[in-house]
Amino acid sequence: MLTKKLPPLNSFLSLVSRRASHVTRQQYDVIVVGGGHAGTEAAAAAARVGAKTLLVSQKIQTIGALSCNPSLGGVGKGQLVREVDALDGLCGRAGDWAGIHFSILNRSKGPAVWGPRAQLDRQRYREFIQSELLSTPRLTVLEGSVEELLVSETNPEQPGHHRVTGILLANGSHPVSASSVILTTGTFLSGSLFIGQSTSPGGRIGDAPSSSGLSHTLKERLGLRVGRLRTGTPPRILRDSVDFSLAVVQPPDGHPTPFSFLNTRTHCKPEEQLPCHLTYTTPGVERVVKDSLHLNCHIQEDAKGPRYCPSIESRVLRFPGRRHQVWLEPEGLTSDLLYPQGLSMTMPPDVQLSLIRQIPALHRAKIHTHGYGVQYDFVCPTQLSPALQVKNTQGLFLAGQINGTTGYEEAAAQGLWAGVNAARCALSMPTVSLSRTESYIGVLIDDLVSRGVTEPYRMFTSRAEFRTALRPDNADMRLTLKGFEEVGCVSTLRYQEAVRVRDSLQDAQATLQALSLSSNSWKKQLPDIQISEVKNTVMTGMEVLQYNNVSFEMLASAFPESLSRHMEFSQRLKIEAVYRPHCNLQKKEIERIQKEENLLLPHDMDYLSLPVSMSQEVREILDRVRPSTLGAATRLQGITPAAIVHLLNYVRSAELRERRKHRKQQKEEREEELCAAKASLP
Amino acid sequence: MLHSHVTSTLADSRISRGTPPCRFLSTCDGLPVGLADAETIFALSSGHGRCGVAVVRASGPASATALRCMAGLSRSLPPPRTALLRSITDSQSKEVLDRGLVFWFPAPHSFTGEDSVEFHIHGGPAVITAVLQALGSVPGMRPAEAGEFTRRAFQAGKLDLTEVEGLGDLIHAETEAQRRQALRQMSGELGHLYQDWTHKLKRCLAHVEAFIDFSEDELIEDGVLNQVDRWVCDLQAEMEQHLKDERRGERLRSGVQVVIAGATNAGKSSLLNTLCQRPAAIVSPIAGTTRDIVETALDIGGFPVLLSDTAGLRESQDLVEREGVRRARERVEQADLTLVVVDCAHLPSDAQQAAAFLQEHLRSVLPTQEQPETVFAADRFLLLLNKTDLLPEEQRQKLDRELRRVSGFPPVCLISCHTNEGLQDFLTVLHSSVKTLCGDPLSGAPTLTQARHRAHLQQCFAALAQYQRYRDIDLALAAEGVRLALTSLGRITGRVGAEEILDIIFKDFCIGK
């Protein structure tokens, strides 16, 4: 329930701005570098798991800031938010607190691909995140700049393998030590900002660039492969200068749907919500882009930008002669700024103004902050394990844009999972991974670590092969129970709620299944619907609920004594009934993948000299990617089925050898005991 | 009339071996593993070609049903692992197809560890085709993929570790065989048709996915789904027509594909003419005489062989000859067996140098995929040193000795098409190679592939109906239908990955928020 009162921001700041000297004397389990979506989720998750955690951010005020678009969720991304929430993460509840315009995208396209989305009030979002972090036990927040990542000397027996020992702060003389460090540096790793023909170092306008020491350590000391990506942000426009009469109004949903499983309503009242506006580009926009290309160095660089969130420059260049959509989104309830979604640009400031004025609703518009581009380094994520730990550096975890992704939700999902594992690692618990068969987070991480990225990675529902099972409505059933029982990142309160939901759903489904009538009787009970069974076959309530025009409410009013108590879950039951037959069909395939994912490949396997018949090409791929499971190996390009059999055989014989060794040991121990017993006899 | 095959050769000999059950299910691109586990598979288990008895095997839960309805055993199943002479009928048309022996191997005492049945029938192609088709019409049955029986045995823990090691090699050989077979089929009219369908389905899926993932934020034209509706409708009509009219299907080339390849003027065409005992190909001392493929059907010791003579491999400026060389290389890739012909006169006189020369030469003739030093390559090539009549006797013997000594060489025959010297030995080697290849039911067995294609096409057709059923109700489930259709067709034409779909989306639509 959203009953919580946010503490005033200044009291928060005074509490967290501890003296660096105090902090540096401490020993932490986990240090998180960066306070964006990945960093905040990581810090909160690590603390929830039980680790003593330190979050270091350049500026306390920017913790939880929305650097780009003022919105959360969407198709595919909304699924990620629901899953982060199901694992007790922050962003779902923050979205419910800060949302000022809620809508479910894809409402007409089937519940599996519904996309919960909200426009956010930037200030409220930041406040919620900061207040959550403040009230998280075991978590300390420190304002500071990280000068250097500390790693131990290479073990002579394991060349190229390191261990994280802590960080060095820019002005703190003492190192801060920790067992795990999570880097969530976003676009700050060797970041450069572009506007027109000028460039400057940095990851976000208004913030200092991060130290070069970090990037040096990653590349030179740890030998990590990095690539370069680019992104951009649009100019912010003064709301008063926009002529809304020339744009189409887009109202929010009348009844806002919260992101979080814990919330039944949003902070913003339905009637308080703000609209968005839709407008379009004109041929004038295309002309301005083409005339100013020579003044635009970002667009000429060859770093890869996202195909699906391109700048206005690349949109008109790739698809000329068309009109493109521009969404005018509010930045907050009291903000006087608008965010023009679709107008990310990097041309010189004066050209930016003449470009936006080519759009009818913006013909008098004034720019508050100009758009700019960012180029930054990312670490090729195939060098990470499914726990998001750098394979050659024990205790070093990476999450967010540093792994080549784009988007708040993708960052939050990785942050949470890196936080969980960094904490488990520090507390000497085994790391955990999520399968792509059970979650979008699993799909995201598996895609990253087994395939890598060539452009900024964004989540789409089409990336999930078991999309019909991974729905926004059932994220809690997929993850909350596991999150409490196996992972340890879910609070008791949330767990108890999930158990209640599970029991009620099971009870309701059993009741529906037991409600077994002939189709004639069903026709009598529900005269308005067309039941196509001609013969007098027996149908269960679950089967009848699959019919397109049958709702749970209809069944409940026909059988009030057994069903009306389940009205709370009417929508979930309907969705479950429709999807279950399809999910059952996929079950075998899901089980196969899970079995393969459970077969771990040894980390230090010498693929190049494995004594089996395998082509050099296959050996090189395996050696380069080092898949952590057999499942990941099967999804690699260029890996033959025969190679998979050899790998399996290797794993199985290793298991067998292990078992034999174990049995031999046991036998020896028993014999020793026997001898000892004999010796003790008089 | 069949003789008394009382104990089946295929009856499981490994029953008593207590290997631990394997937890793993192997996977191959394009092979229906996993989802298909509950399915019952069937295949011709004996080789094709001229043979008295053919063995058709089925494995999986529906085996018993198949046995009951095809062997007229309505009440009880026969005693396990015992031969029973029955009339074998088509369960739908009730037509008697053959009279033969049936075996029932209940789980777990079978090769695969599943319920299995065997039909020992007469070996004629018509009978085999009819029985395979009848099996295909039993609900829950589908034709097996290459190596699927072995794989199931593996899954059931029926193979021990050394056998698993062998399985890797087997799967390699089988996927290779499948690849060759697919290459052969895909270059034909039928292949173009399937490729075209795959292309259209990819497009359909990409457009539905674009509509799902992007239409809320982006300018995706309203007509996108209507366009997909039309494509799906057209595809269904085409597939239905194709499935209905069996005669329209292109006849796959039957028999073992043997290709003669080598440098110009090595005597390839002479070899073809010698083998088919007529001047099928033009022979001349001018290098580059043969330009196109010359094909001839042969019977080698009772086995059907399709022998092709190809253009000599050399760099050429002549456009026609270059095309001939391209075709020759393509044919070598598709071949089950390649006869590499070398002119003895070009060999260095030193025997050791000659071996090195031949190694290099083989490398230039063989397709690039074969380059890794695989054990199997040897089964697929014969090295023919032609024009031995031009070689002094002493040198010939030295060469022969040296080549036998060097390992990693395919079988070598020294022949002279001019004097017919060594020809008899060569024919013996060729015969045994062809026999081995024929024992493998994979090499060019048209009925089997046709049955498999048919099953996949039917699945594809059925999946498209799911699109239509859910089109207006639930687009996620409708898209699932197109995905399933594409997966089914992909089992004939090759797998389609998620990235490929995204590529089409970004090519066809301007996505960007």
Short mmCIF file of N, CA, C and O in Angstrom, two decimals, chain A residues 591-676:
data_model
loop_
_atom_site.label_atom_id
_atom_site.label_comp_id
_atom_site.label_asym_id
_atom_site.label_seq_id
_atom_site.Cartn_x
_atom_site.Cartn_y
_atom_site.Cartn_z
N GLU A 591 11.40 -27.55 -20.21
CA GLU A 591 12.12 -28.48 -19.35
C GLU A 591 13.46 -28.86 -19.96
O GLU A 591 14.47 -28.95 -19.26
N ARG A 592 13.47 -29.05 -21.30
CA ARG A 592 14.72 -29.41 -21.96
C ARG A 592 15.76 -28.32 -21.75
O ARG A 592 16.89 -28.58 -21.34
N ILE A 593 15.34 -27.07 -21.98
CA ILE A 593 16.28 -25.96 -21.85
C ILE A 593 16.77 -25.86 -20.42
O ILE A 593 17.95 -25.65 -20.15
N GLN A 594 15.84 -26.06 -19.46
CA GLN A 594 16.27 -25.94 -18.07
C GLN A 594 17.27 -27.02 -17.70
O GLN A 594 18.22 -26.78 -16.96
N LYS A 595 17.06 -28.23 -18.24
CA LYS A 595 18.01 -29.31 -17.95
C LYS A 595 19.38 -28.95 -18.49
O LYS A 595 20.40 -29.14 -17.83
N GLU A 596 19.40 -28.41 -19.70
CA GLU A 596 20.69 -28.06 -20.29
C GLU A 596 21.35 -26.93 -19.52
O GLU A 596 22.56 -26.85 -19.41
N GLU A 597 20.51 -26.03 -18.99
CA GLU A 597 21.08 -24.91 -18.24
C GLU A 597 21.62 -25.38 -16.90
O GLU A 597 22.43 -24.71 -16.28
N ASN A 598 21.15 -26.53 -16.44
CA ASN A 598 21.66 -27.04 -15.18
C ASN A 598 22.98 -27.77 -15.33
O ASN A 598 23.61 -28.13 -14.34
N LEU A 599 23.36 -28.03 -16.57
CA LEU A 599 24.63 -28.72 -16.78
C LEU A 599 25.74 -27.68 -16.91
O LEU A 599 25.87 -27.03 -17.94
N LEU A 600 26.50 -27.52 -15.86
CA LEU A 600 27.52 -26.47 -15.86
C LEU A 600 28.77 -26.95 -16.57
O LEU A 600 29.20 -28.09 -16.41
N LEU A 601 29.34 -26.06 -17.36
CA LEU A 601 30.62 -26.37 -17.99
C LEU A 601 31.72 -25.75 -17.13
O LEU A 601 31.61 -24.59 -16.74
N PRO A 602 32.75 -26.52 -16.83
CA PRO A 602 33.81 -25.99 -15.97
C PRO A 602 34.38 -24.71 -16.55
O PRO A 602 34.56 -24.59 -17.77
N HIS A 603 34.66 -23.78 -15.66
CA HIS A 603 35.10 -22.45 -16.06
C HIS A 603 36.46 -22.49 -16.75
O HIS A 603 36.73 -21.72 -17.67
N ASP A 604 37.30 -23.42 -16.31
CA ASP A 604 38.68 -23.43 -16.79
C ASP A 604 38.92 -24.53 -17.82
O ASP A 604 40.02 -25.00 -18.00
N MET A 605 37.85 -24.93 -18.52
CA MET A 605 37.98 -26.01 -19.48
C MET A 605 38.94 -25.62 -20.59
O MET A 605 38.86 -24.51 -21.13
N ASP A 606 39.84 -26.53 -20.95
CA ASP A 606 40.79 -26.24 -22.01
C ASP A 606 40.23 -26.73 -23.34
O ASP A 606 40.49 -27.83 -23.77
N TYR A 607 39.43 -25.88 -23.96
CA TYR A 607 38.74 -26.30 -25.18
C TYR A 607 39.71 -26.59 -26.32
O TYR A 607 39.46 -27.43 -27.16
N LEU A 608 40.82 -25.85 -26.33
CA LEU A 608 41.72 -25.97 -27.47
C LEU A 608 42.39 -27.34 -27.52
O LEU A 608 42.78 -27.80 -28.58
N SER A 609 42.51 -28.01 -26.35
CA SER A 609 43.17 -29.31 -26.40
C SER A 609 42.30 -30.42 -25.84
O SER A 609 42.80 -31.46 -25.45
N LEU A 610 40.99 -30.22 -25.79
CA LEU A 610 40.08 -31.26 -25.32
C LEU A 610 40.21 -32.48 -26.24
O LEU A 610 40.13 -32.34 -27.45
N PRO A 611 40.46 -33.66 -25.65
CA PRO A 611 40.78 -34.80 -26.52
C PRO A 611 39.54 -35.43 -27.17
O PRO A 611 39.24 -36.60 -26.97
N VAL A 612 38.79 -34.68 -27.91
CA VAL A 612 37.64 -35.23 -28.65
C VAL A 612 37.70 -34.66 -30.06
O VAL A 612 38.36 -33.65 -30.29
N SER A 613 36.98 -35.31 -30.99
CA SER A 613 37.03 -34.79 -32.35
C SER A 613 36.10 -33.59 -32.47
O SER A 613 34.89 -33.71 -32.37
N MET A 614 36.69 -32.44 -32.61
CA MET A 614 35.94 -31.19 -32.66
C MET A 614 36.74 -30.29 -33.58
O MET A 614 37.97 -30.26 -33.51
N SER A 615 36.08 -29.56 -34.45
CA SER A 615 36.84 -28.76 -35.40
C SER A 615 37.48 -27.58 -34.69
O SER A 615 37.02 -27.14 -33.64
N GLN A 616 38.52 -27.05 -35.29
CA GLN A 616 39.25 -25.94 -34.70
C GLN A 616 38.33 -24.74 -34.51
O GLN A 616 38.38 -24.05 -33.50
N GLU A 617 37.44 -24.56 -35.48
CA GLU A 617 36.52 -23.42 -35.44
C GLU A 617 35.66 -23.47 -34.18
O GLU A 617 35.54 -22.50 -33.45
N VAL A 618 35.08 -24.66 -33.93
CA VAL A 618 34.23 -24.84 -32.77
C VAL A 618 35.04 -24.61 -31.49
O VAL A 618 34.60 -23.93 -30.56
N ARG A 619 36.26 -25.17 -31.46
CA ARG A 619 37.11 -24.99 -30.27
C ARG A 619 37.35 -23.52 -30.00
O ARG A 619 37.29 -23.07 -28.85
N GLU A 620 37.61 -22.76 -31.06
CA GLU A 620 37.92 -21.34 -30.87
C GLU A 620 36.71 -20.57 -30.36
O GLU A 620 36.84 -19.72 -29.48
N ILE A 621 35.53 -20.90 -30.89
CA ILE A 621 34.33 -20.22 -30.41
C ILE A 621 34.14 -20.50 -28.92
O ILE A 621 33.93 -19.59 -28.12
N LEU A 622 34.25 -21.78 -28.54
CA LEU A 622 34.05 -22.15 -27.14
C LEU A 622 35.10 -21.49 -26.26
O LEU A 622 34.80 -21.03 -25.16
N ASP A 623 36.34 -21.44 -26.75
CA ASP A 623 37.41 -20.86 -25.97
C ASP A 623 37.18 -19.37 -25.77
O ASP A 623 37.44 -18.83 -24.71
N ARG A 624 36.64 -18.72 -26.80
CA ARG A 624 36.44 -17.28 -26.71
C ARG A 624 35.26 -16.95 -25.78
O ARG A 624 35.37 -16.14 -24.88
N VAL A 625 34.14 -17.64 -26.00
CA VAL A 625 32.92 -17.28 -25.25
C VAL A 625 32.89 -17.93 -23.87
O VAL A 625 32.37 -17.35 -22.93
N ARG A 626 33.45 -19.12 -23.73
CA ARG A 626 33.42 -19.86 -22.47
C ARG A 626 32.01 -19.90 -21.88
O ARG A 626 31.74 -19.32 -20.82
N PRO A 627 31.08 -20.56 -22.56
CA PRO A 627 29.70 -20.63 -22.05
C PRO A 627 29.69 -21.30 -20.69
O PRO A 627 30.46 -22.22 -20.45
N SER A 628 28.81 -20.81 -19.82
CA SER A 628 28.85 -21.35 -18.46
C SER A 628 27.99 -22.60 -18.33
O SER A 628 28.17 -23.37 -17.40
N THR A 629 27.03 -22.77 -19.24
CA THR A 629 26.23 -23.99 -19.19
C THR A 629 26.15 -24.60 -20.57
O THR A 629 26.42 -23.94 -21.57
N LEU A 630 25.73 -25.85 -20.60
CA LEU A 630 25.55 -26.51 -21.88
C LEU A 630 24.47 -25.80 -22.69
O LEU A 630 24.54 -25.69 -23.90
N GLY A 631 23.45 -25.31 -21.98
CA GLY A 631 22.37 -24.59 -22.64
C GLY A 631 22.89 -23.37 -23.39
O GLY A 631 22.53 -23.13 -24.53
N ALA A 632 23.76 -22.63 -22.74
CA ALA A 632 24.33 -21.44 -23.38
C ALA A 632 25.17 -21.85 -24.59
O ALA A 632 25.15 -21.18 -25.61
N ALA A 633 25.86 -22.98 -24.46
CA ALA A 633 26.69 -23.44 -25.59
C ALA A 633 25.83 -23.77 -26.80
O ALA A 633 26.19 -23.46 -27.93
N THR A 634 24.66 -24.38 -26.58
CA THR A 634 23.82 -24.75 -27.72
C THR A 634 23.31 -23.53 -28.47
O THR A 634 22.98 -23.62 -29.63
N ARG A 635 23.23 -22.40 -27.79
CA ARG A 635 22.70 -21.21 -28.46
C ARG A 635 23.78 -20.40 -29.16
O ARG A 635 23.49 -19.41 -29.79
N LEU A 636 25.03 -20.84 -29.06
CA LEU A 636 26.10 -20.11 -29.74
C LEU A 636 26.05 -20.39 -31.23
O LEU A 636 25.78 -21.50 -31.65
N GLN A 637 26.37 -19.36 -31.99
CA GLN A 637 26.40 -19.55 -33.44
C GLN A 637 27.64 -20.33 -33.82
O GLN A 637 28.72 -20.05 -33.32
N GLY A 638 27.46 -21.31 -34.68
CA GLY A 638 28.62 -22.05 -35.17
C GLY A 638 28.95 -23.28 -34.36
O GLY A 638 29.90 -23.99 -34.66
N ILE A 639 28.18 -23.56 -33.29
CA ILE A 639 28.42 -24.75 -32.49
C ILE A 639 27.59 -25.89 -33.07
O ILE A 639 26.38 -25.78 -33.20
N THR A 640 28.26 -26.99 -33.43
CA THR A 640 27.56 -28.09 -34.07
C THR A 640 26.94 -29.01 -33.01
O THR A 640 27.41 -29.06 -31.89
N PRO A 641 25.87 -29.71 -33.41
CA PRO A 641 25.26 -30.66 -32.48
C PRO A 641 26.27 -31.68 -31.97
O PRO A 641 26.22 -32.09 -30.81
N ALA A 642 27.21 -32.08 -32.84
CA ALA A 642 28.20 -33.07 -32.43
C ALA A 642 29.06 -32.52 -31.29
O ALA A 642 29.36 -33.23 -30.32
N ALA A 643 29.42 -31.24 -31.39
CA ALA A 643 30.24 -30.63 -30.35
C ALA A 643 29.49 -30.66 -29.02
O ALA A 643 30.08 -30.88 -27.96
N ILE A 644 28.17 -30.45 -29.09
CA ILE A 644 27.36 -30.45 -27.88
C ILE A 644 27.40 -31.82 -27.21
O ILE A 644 27.53 -31.93 -25.99
N VAL A 645 27.31 -32.86 -28.03
CA VAL A 645 27.35 -34.21 -27.47
C VAL A 645 28.69 -34.44 -26.78
O VAL A 645 28.76 -35.00 -25.69
N HIS A 646 29.79 -33.98 -27.42
CA HIS A 646 31.10 -34.16 -26.80
C HIS A 646 31.20 -33.41 -25.47
O HIS A 646 31.73 -33.93 -24.50
N LEU A 647 30.66 -32.21 -25.47
CA LEU A 647 30.69 -31.42 -24.23
C LEU A 647 29.90 -32.12 -23.14
O LEU A 647 30.33 -32.24 -22.00
N LEU A 648 28.72 -32.60 -23.52
CA LEU A 648 27.88 -33.30 -22.55
C LEU A 648 28.62 -34.50 -21.99
O LEU A 648 28.64 -34.74 -20.78
N ASN A 649 29.24 -35.22 -22.91
CA ASN A 649 29.95 -36.41 -22.51
C ASN A 649 31.06 -36.05 -21.52
O ASN A 649 31.24 -36.72 -20.50
N TYR A 650 31.73 -34.94 -21.80
CA TYR A 650 32.81 -34.51 -20.92
C TYR A 650 32.25 -34.22 -19.53
O TYR A 650 32.78 -34.68 -18.52
N VAL A 651 31.14 -33.48 -19.49
CA VAL A 651 30.55 -33.12 -18.21
C VAL A 651 30.11 -34.37 -17.46
O VAL A 651 30.34 -34.52 -16.26
N ARG A 652 29.49 -35.29 -18.21
CA ARG A 652 28.98 -36.49 -17.55
C ARG A 652 30.12 -37.36 -17.02
O ARG A 652 30.06 -37.87 -15.92
N SER A 653 31.18 -37.49 -17.83
CA SER A 653 32.27 -38.33 -17.32
C SER A 653 32.94 -37.67 -16.13
O SER A 653 33.38 -38.34 -15.21
N ALA A 654 32.98 -36.31 -16.16
CA ALA A 654 33.56 -35.61 -15.01
C ALA A 654 32.73 -35.89 -13.76
O ALA A 654 33.26 -36.17 -12.70
N GLU A 655 31.40 -35.86 -13.95
CA GLU A 655 30.50 -36.15 -12.82
C GLU A 655 30.75 -37.56 -12.30
O GLU A 655 30.79 -37.80 -11.09
N LEU A 656 30.89 -38.46 -13.27
CA LEU A 656 31.07 -39.86 -12.92
C LEU A 656 32.36 -40.06 -12.13
O LEU A 656 32.40 -40.74 -11.11
N ARG A 657 33.43 -39.40 -12.66
CA ARG A 657 34.72 -39.50 -11.96
C ARG A 657 34.59 -38.96 -10.54
O ARG A 657 35.07 -39.55 -9.59
N GLU A 658 33.89 -37.83 -10.44
CA GLU A 658 33.68 -37.19 -9.14
C GLU A 658 32.97 -38.16 -8.19
O GLU A 658 33.35 -38.33 -7.05
N ARG A 659 31.93 -38.80 -8.74
CA ARG A 659 31.13 -39.70 -7.91
C ARG A 659 31.97 -40.90 -7.45
O ARG A 659 31.93 -41.31 -6.30
N ARG A 660 32.79 -41.43 -8.42
CA ARG A 660 33.64 -42.57 -8.08
C ARG A 660 34.64 -42.17 -6.99
O ARG A 660 34.86 -42.90 -6.03
N LYS A 661 35.21 -40.97 -7.16
CA LYS A 661 36.19 -40.49 -6.20
C LYS A 661 35.54 -40.40 -4.82
O LYS A 661 36.09 -40.85 -3.81
N HIS A 662 34.33 -39.85 -4.83
CA HIS A 662 33.60 -39.67 -3.59
C HIS A 662 33.35 -41.02 -2.91
O HIS A 662 33.57 -41.19 -1.72
N ARG A 663 32.92 -41.98 -3.76
CA ARG A 663 32.62 -43.31 -3.21
C ARG A 663 33.88 -43.95 -2.63
O ARG A 663 33.87 -44.55 -1.57
N LYS A 664 35.00 -43.76 -3.36
CA LYS A 664 36.26 -44.33 -2.91
C LYS A 664 36.65 -43.72 -1.56
O LYS A 664 37.03 -44.43 -0.63
N GLN A 665 36.49 -42.41 -1.50
CA GLN A 665 36.81 -41.72 -0.25
C GLN A 665 35.99 -42.26 0.91
O GLN A 665 36.50 -42.55 1.99
N GLN A 666 34.69 -42.39 0.63
CA GLN A 666 33.79 -42.89 1.67
C GLN A 666 34.24 -44.27 2.14
O GLN A 666 34.27 -44.56 3.33
N LYS A 667 34.61 -45.09 1.15
CA LYS A 667 35.02 -46.44 1.47
C LYS A 667 36.26 -46.42 2.36
O LYS A 667 36.34 -47.12 3.37
N GLU A 668 37.21 -45.57 1.95
CA GLU A 668 38.45 -45.46 2.72
C GLU A 668 38.16 -45.01 4.15
O GLU A 668 38.72 -45.53 5.11
N GLU A 669 37.26 -44.02 4.25
CA GLU A 669 36.92 -43.52 5.58
C GLU A 669 36.31 -44.62 6.43
O GLU A 669 36.64 -44.77 7.61
N ARG A 670 35.40 -45.38 5.76
CA ARG A 670 34.77 -46.47 6.52
C ARG A 670 35.82 -47.47 6.99
O ARG A 670 35.77 -47.93 8.14
N GLU A 671 36.77 -47.78 6.09
CA GLU A 671 37.81 -48.74 6.46
C GLU A 671 38.66 -48.24 7.62
O GLU A 671 39.00 -48.98 8.53
N GLU A 672 38.95 -46.92 7.51
CA GLU A 672 39.73 -46.33 8.59
C GLU A 672 39.01 -46.45 9.92
O GLU A 672 39.58 -46.82 10.95
N GLU A 673 37.70 -46.13 9.85
CA GLU A 673 36.89 -46.21 11.08
C GLU A 673 36.91 -47.63 11.62
O GLU A 673 37.03 -47.86 12.83
N LEU A 674 36.80 -48.55 10.67
CA LEU A 674 36.77 -49.96 11.05
C LEU A 674 38.07 -50.34 11.73
O LEU A 674 38.10 -50.99 12.79
N CYS A 675 39.17 -49.90 11.10
CA CYS A 675 40.49 -50.18 11.67
C CYS A 675 40.60 -49.60 13.07
O CYS A 675 41.06 -50.26 14.02
N ALA A 676 40.15 -48.33 13.17
CA ALA A 676 40.23 -47.64 14.45
C ALA A 676 39.42 -48.39 15.49
O ALA A 676 39.83 -48.58 16.64
#
